Amino acid sequence: MNVTFRQLKVFEAVARHLSYTLAARELHLSQPAVSMQIKQLEENTGIALFEQLGKQTYLTEAGREMYHYSRAIAKQLEEASEVLEHLKGVHRGRLDISVASTANYFSTRLLAVFARRYPGTSFSLDVTNRETLLLQLQENEKDMVIMGKPPEGMELMAEDFMENPLVVVAPPDHPLAGKKGIPLDTLQNETFVVREPGSGTFIAMERFFAEHSVSLSTGMQMTSNEAIKQAVEAGLGLGIVSIHTLELELEARRLVVLDVQAFPILRHWYVVHRKGKRLSPVAQAFRRFVLDEAKNLLLQTRQSSWAQLTGC
Ligand code: PGA
């Protein structure tokens, strides 16, 4: 197969946008130049990679396979160029990270501090749930990920840097609000608004209640912490969320944390990358920064949230 890097780069952009026009714009090429590269690539591979139905461009099955490999090759080239930049003594670069939806509540604050310290760097931040993060790690799509503890058996380097307590939240006028030491099985009489099954929060919650032989009535599933908090505020049920998501609601007394026995569910945050990955200089600096400084930087916020939680 006689394929050039240039063809792969153009293919990757067209496949990502499913549009010749958008790919041409991104690559600063004309549309005929993009079409020509794709045509040559299809000739070289001997198989159609795109199909045109009406105005819409689709990947063929071969195209989807090719996309998988072209993304990995693009990422490796990016890594190589970062490493070479460093060898040339150029301290700038791009950090491509993904964080769990729940970690987004503090990740942007960390990036802001990091960006001030390393003004030459730029970032791409993807916010998604645990299931997708694991896929991204598997596909080597990201430099690094911030998430709950990854499963054993994947070739990952995961380093713990901070606690992540999950708590039960209710609207302030809920009959259980303000009660001390609520027995866990009282929750069986309540309806819960919960995160989607691919989320770390949901998985931890399920494991916790199974371990305590308590069965919950989960009324609604929602894919964001914001939606859960609003649903709880609106009286649709109780919620289980990370304390990191609650800063504003606790301050404004829009939600309260219930004092349930055996709570909080104590999880931890990890900075994770693939074992053996050649981290670029900027990725190495970010990993060190998170491990050494994230906890203290965010401590102030956590302390005020915990003060609200305990009512003192
Ligand atoms: P999530 O958080 O629930 O937003 O996926 C990750 C985790 O707690 O593992």
JSON list of C-alpha atoms in Angstrom, two decimals, residues 97 117 138 288:
[
{"chain": "A", "resi": 97, "resn": "ILE", "atom": "CA", "xyz": [-6.45, 15.91, 27.74]},
{"chain": "A", "resi": 117, "resn": "ARG", "atom": "CA", "xyz": [2.85, 29.33, 34.42]},
{"chain": "A", "resi": 138, "resn": "GLN", "atom": "CA", "xyz": [-7.25, 2.40, 24.78]},
{"chain": "A", "resi": 288, "resn": "ARG", "atom": "CA", "xyz": [3.81, 16.77, 37.79]}
]
